Short mmCIF file of C-alpha atoms in Angstrom, two decimals:
data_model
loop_
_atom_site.label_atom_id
_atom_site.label_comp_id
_atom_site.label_asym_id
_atom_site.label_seq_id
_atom_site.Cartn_x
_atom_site.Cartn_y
_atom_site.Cartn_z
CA UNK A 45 0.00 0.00 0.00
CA UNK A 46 0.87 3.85 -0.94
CA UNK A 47 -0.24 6.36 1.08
CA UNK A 48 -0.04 10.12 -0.11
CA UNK A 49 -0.39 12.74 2.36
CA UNK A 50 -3.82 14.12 0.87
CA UNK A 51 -3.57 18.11 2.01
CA UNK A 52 -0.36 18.38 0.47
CA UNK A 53 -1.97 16.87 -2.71
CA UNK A 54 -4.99 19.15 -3.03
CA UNK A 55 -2.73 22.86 -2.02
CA UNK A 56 0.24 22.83 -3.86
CA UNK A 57 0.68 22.51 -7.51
CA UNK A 58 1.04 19.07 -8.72
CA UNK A 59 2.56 18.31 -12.80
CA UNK A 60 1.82 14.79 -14.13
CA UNK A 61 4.68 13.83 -16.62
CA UNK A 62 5.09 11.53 -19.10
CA UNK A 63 5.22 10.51 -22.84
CA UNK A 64 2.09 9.81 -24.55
CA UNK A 65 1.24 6.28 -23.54
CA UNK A 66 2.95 6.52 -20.32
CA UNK A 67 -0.33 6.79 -18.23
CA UNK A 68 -0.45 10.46 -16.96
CA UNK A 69 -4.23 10.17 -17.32
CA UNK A 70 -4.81 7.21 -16.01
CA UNK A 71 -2.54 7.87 -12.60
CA UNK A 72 -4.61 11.31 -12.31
CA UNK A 73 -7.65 9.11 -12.96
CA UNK A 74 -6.70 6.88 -9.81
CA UNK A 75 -6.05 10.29 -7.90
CA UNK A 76 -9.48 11.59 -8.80
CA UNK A 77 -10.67 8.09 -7.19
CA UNK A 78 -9.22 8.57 -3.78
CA UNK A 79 -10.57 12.34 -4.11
CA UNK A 80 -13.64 11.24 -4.30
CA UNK A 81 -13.88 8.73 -1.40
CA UNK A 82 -12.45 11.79 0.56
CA UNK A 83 -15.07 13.90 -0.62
CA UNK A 84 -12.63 16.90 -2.21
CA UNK A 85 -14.79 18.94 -4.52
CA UNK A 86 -12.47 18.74 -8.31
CA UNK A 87 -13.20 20.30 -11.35
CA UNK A 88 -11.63 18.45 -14.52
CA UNK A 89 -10.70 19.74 -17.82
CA UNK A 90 -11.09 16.78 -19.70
CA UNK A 91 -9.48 17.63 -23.34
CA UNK A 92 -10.17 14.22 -24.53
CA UNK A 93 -13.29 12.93 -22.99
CA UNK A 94 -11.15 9.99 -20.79
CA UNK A 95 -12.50 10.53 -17.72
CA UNK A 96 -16.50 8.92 -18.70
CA UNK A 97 -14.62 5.74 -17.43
CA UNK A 98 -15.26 7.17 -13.85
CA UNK A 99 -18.78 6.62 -14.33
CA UNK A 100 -18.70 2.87 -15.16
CA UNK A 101 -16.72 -0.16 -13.45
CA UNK A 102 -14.14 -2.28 -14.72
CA UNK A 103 -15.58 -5.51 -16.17
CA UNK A 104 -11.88 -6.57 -18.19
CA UNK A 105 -11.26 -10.02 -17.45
CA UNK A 106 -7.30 -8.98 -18.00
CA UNK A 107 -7.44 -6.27 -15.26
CA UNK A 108 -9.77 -7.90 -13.20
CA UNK A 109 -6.21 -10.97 -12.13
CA UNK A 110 -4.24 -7.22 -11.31
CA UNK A 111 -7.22 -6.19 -9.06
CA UNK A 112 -7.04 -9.50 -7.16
CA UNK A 113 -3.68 -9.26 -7.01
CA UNK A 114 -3.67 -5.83 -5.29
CA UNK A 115 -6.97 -6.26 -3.43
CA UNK A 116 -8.90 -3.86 -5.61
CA UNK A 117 -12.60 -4.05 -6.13
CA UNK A 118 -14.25 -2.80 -9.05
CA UNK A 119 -16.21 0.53 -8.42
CA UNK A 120 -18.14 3.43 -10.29
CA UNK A 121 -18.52 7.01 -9.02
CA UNK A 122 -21.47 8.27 -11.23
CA UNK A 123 -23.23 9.70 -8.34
CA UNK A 124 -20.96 11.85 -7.74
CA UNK A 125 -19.79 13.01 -11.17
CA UNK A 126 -21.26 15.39 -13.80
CA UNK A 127 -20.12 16.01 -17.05
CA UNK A 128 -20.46 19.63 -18.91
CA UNK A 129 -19.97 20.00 -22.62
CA UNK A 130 -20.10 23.05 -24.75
CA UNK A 131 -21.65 21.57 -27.27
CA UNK A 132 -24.62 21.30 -25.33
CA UNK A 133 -26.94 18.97 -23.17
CA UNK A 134 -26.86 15.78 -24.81
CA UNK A 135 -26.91 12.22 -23.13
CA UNK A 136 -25.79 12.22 -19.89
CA UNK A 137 -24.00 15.50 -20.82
CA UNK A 138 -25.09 19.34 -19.26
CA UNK A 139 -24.33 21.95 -21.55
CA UNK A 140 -22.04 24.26 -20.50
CA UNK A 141 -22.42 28.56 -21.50
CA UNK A 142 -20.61 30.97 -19.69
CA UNK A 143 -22.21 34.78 -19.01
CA UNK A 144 -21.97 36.85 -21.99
CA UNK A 145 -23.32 39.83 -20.24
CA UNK A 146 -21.38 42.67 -19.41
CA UNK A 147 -18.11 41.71 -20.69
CA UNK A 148 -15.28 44.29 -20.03
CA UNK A 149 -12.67 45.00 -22.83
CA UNK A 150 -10.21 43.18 -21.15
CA UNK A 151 -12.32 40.11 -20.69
CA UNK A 152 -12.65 39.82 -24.37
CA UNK A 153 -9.00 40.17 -25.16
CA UNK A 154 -8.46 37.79 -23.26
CA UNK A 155 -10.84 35.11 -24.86
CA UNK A 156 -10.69 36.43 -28.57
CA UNK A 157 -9.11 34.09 -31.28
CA UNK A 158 -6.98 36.89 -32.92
CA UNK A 159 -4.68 39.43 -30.89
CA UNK A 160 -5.86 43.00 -32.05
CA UNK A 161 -3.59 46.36 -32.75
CA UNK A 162 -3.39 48.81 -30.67
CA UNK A 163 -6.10 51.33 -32.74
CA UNK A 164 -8.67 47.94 -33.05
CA UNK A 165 -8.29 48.04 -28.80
CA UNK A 166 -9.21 51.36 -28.75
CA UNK A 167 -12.51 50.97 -30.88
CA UNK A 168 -12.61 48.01 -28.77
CA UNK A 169 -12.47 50.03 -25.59
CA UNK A 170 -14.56 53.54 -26.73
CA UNK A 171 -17.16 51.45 -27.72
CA UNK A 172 -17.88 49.49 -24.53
CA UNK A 173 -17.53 52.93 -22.59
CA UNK A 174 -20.11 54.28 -24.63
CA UNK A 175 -22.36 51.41 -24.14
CA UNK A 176 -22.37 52.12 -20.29
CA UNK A 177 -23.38 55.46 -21.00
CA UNK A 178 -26.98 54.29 -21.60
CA UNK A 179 -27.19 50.80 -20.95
CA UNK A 180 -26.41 48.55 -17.50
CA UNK A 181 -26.87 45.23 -19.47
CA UNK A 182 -25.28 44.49 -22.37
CA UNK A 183 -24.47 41.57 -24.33
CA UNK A 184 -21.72 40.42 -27.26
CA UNK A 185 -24.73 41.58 -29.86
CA UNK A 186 -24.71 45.03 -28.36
CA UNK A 187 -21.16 45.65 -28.32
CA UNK A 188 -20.70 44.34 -32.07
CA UNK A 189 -23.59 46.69 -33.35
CA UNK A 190 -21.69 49.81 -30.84
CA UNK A 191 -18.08 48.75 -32.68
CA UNK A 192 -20.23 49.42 -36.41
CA UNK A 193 -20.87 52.43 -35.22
CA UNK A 194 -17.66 53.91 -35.34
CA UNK A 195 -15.93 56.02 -37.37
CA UNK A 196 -12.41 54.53 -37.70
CA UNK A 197 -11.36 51.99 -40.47
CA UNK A 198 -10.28 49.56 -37.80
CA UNK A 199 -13.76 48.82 -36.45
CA UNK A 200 -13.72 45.74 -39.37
CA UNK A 201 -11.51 43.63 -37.78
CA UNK A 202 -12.82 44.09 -34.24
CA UNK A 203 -15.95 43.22 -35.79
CA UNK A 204 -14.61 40.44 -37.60
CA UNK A 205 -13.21 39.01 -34.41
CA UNK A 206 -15.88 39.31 -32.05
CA UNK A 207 -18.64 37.64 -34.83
CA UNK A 208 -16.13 34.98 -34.54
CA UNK A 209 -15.82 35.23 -30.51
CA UNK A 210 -20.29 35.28 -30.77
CA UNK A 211 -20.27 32.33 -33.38
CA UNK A 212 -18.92 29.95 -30.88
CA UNK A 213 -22.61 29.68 -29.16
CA UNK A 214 -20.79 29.77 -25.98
CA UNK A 215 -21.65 32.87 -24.77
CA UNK A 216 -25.12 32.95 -23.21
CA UNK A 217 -27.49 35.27 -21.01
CA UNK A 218 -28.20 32.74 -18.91
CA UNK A 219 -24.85 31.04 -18.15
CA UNK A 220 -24.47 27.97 -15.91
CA UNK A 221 -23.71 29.34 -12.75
CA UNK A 222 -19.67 28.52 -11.03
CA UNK A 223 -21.31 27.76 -7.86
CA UNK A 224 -22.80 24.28 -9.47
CA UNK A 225 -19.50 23.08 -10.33
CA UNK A 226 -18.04 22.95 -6.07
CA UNK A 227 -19.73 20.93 -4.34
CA UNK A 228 -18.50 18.90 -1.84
CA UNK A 229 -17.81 14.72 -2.80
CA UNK A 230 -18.62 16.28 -5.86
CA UNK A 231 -16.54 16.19 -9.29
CA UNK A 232 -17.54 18.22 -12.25
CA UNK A 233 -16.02 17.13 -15.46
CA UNK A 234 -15.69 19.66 -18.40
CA UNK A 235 -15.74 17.38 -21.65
CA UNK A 236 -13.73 18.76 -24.05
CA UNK A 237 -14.05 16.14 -26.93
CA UNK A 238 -15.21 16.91 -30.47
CA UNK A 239 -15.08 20.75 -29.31
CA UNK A 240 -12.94 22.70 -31.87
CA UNK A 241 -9.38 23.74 -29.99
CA UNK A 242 -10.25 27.74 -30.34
CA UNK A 243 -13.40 27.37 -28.60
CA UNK A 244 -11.60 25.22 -25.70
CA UNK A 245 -8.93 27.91 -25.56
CA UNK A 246 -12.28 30.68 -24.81
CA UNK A 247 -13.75 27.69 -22.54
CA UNK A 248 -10.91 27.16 -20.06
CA UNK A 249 -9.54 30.94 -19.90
CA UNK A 250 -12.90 31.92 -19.11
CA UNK A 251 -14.25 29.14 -16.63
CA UNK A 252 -10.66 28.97 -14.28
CA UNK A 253 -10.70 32.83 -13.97
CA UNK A 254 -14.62 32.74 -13.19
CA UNK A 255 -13.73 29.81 -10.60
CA UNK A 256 -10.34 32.17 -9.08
CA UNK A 257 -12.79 34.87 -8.96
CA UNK A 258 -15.41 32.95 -6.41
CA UNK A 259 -12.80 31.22 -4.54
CA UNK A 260 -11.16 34.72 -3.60
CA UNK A 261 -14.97 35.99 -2.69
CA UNK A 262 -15.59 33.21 -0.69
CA UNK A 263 -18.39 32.20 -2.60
CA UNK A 264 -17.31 28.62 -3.36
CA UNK A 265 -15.02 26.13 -1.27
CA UNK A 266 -11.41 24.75 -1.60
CA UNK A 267 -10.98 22.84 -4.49
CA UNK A 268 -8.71 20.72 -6.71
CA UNK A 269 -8.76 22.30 -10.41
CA UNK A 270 -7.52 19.52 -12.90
CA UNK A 271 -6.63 20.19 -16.07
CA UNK A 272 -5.54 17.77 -18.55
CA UNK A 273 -3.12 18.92 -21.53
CA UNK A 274 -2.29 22.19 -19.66
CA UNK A 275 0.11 23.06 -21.86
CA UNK A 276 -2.34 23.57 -24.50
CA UNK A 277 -3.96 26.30 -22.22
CA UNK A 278 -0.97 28.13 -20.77
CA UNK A 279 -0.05 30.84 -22.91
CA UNK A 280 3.55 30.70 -24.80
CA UNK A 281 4.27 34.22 -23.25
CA UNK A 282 3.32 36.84 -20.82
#
């Protein structure tokens, strides 16, 4: 028997290396496991839609000598996990939007496909600010139609990338709400498969910011934030 000391697990940063094929997934997958018997509240970016197998014991023949061999009984967690795509509610699936209301300038850079100059920020920017001028809810539409509006020759490529950022289908008024992904014994599962890699860039910068943002208010509980293929997510500079 192993035994890993679990609060040093769930508050310091933990990297899972190893070639493809070397089992990174699979040894986070047993991790998750023990999680959940513990009842840590996780939230898993699940780039490749591996982690389903949670939901539904082992029945291989093959594996089933190894688990006899290390005293390990088959077992499914399916109570306790739910899965979130962004492709929408399908199966066993909830669909996953985040809030599209009242996005601030720097909120969109952040999640927009293309990098803009610094003229196409300033449209950008002017045209947010004059939004607020006469409007306290706003959504993607509204800013779009406020960018048209102005004057300078760079408004069509800050259009062009925010009917892009809008085209996703992401982006809703009535986004699922951060507080439903902690719970405690609880482990939401963001699946990632089939979901184009720009639109799982938008996805995860969005969601872990949204989640940093409650856990500094207080308004959800410790958690362990899992994300597989981070180094798709992390940015190559800055």
């Amino acid at each position: 028997p192993v035994y890993l000391n679990i609060d040093q697990l769930v508050q310091k940063h933990i990297a899972i290396l190893a070639k493809t094929g070397g089992g990174k997934s699979y040894a986070c997958g047993v991790l998750v496991e023990e999680m959940l018997k513990k009842k840590v509240p996780m939230v898993v970016i699940d780039t490749h839609g591996e982690y389903r197998s949670l939901t539904s014991q082992n029945t291989s023949k093959k594996d089933k000598k190894n688990m006899d061999r290390f005293n390990v009984k088959p077992n499914d967690y399916k109570k306790q996990i739910t899965e979130y795509s962004p492709l929408g509610a399908r199966g066993n699936f909830e669909h996953l939007t985040l809030s599209g209301v009242n996005l601030e300038a720097s909120e969109i850079l952040d999640v927009l496909p293309a990098k803009l100059s610094g003229p196409q920020k300033g449209v950008l920017y002017q045209a947010i600010k004059e939004i607020k001028e006469y409007k306290t809810y706003y959504t993607l539409r509204d800013i779009i139609e406020a960018v048209g509006r102005s004057k300078s020759n760079a408004r069509w490529n800050v259009i062009a990338s925010l009917e892009s950022l809008n085209s996703i289908g992401i982006f809703s008024e009535t986004a699922t709400d951060p507080v439903t992904f902690v719970k405690k014994g609880k482990c939401s599962v963001i699946n990632m498969k089939g979901v184009p890699p720009d639109v799982q860039t938008v996805v995860v910068a969005r969601l872990s910011k949204q989640l940093f943002d409650y856990r500094k208010a207080g308004k959800i509980p410790p958690f362990l934030f899992i994300v597989e293929e981070a180094h798709n997510y992390c940015p190559e500079r800055g």
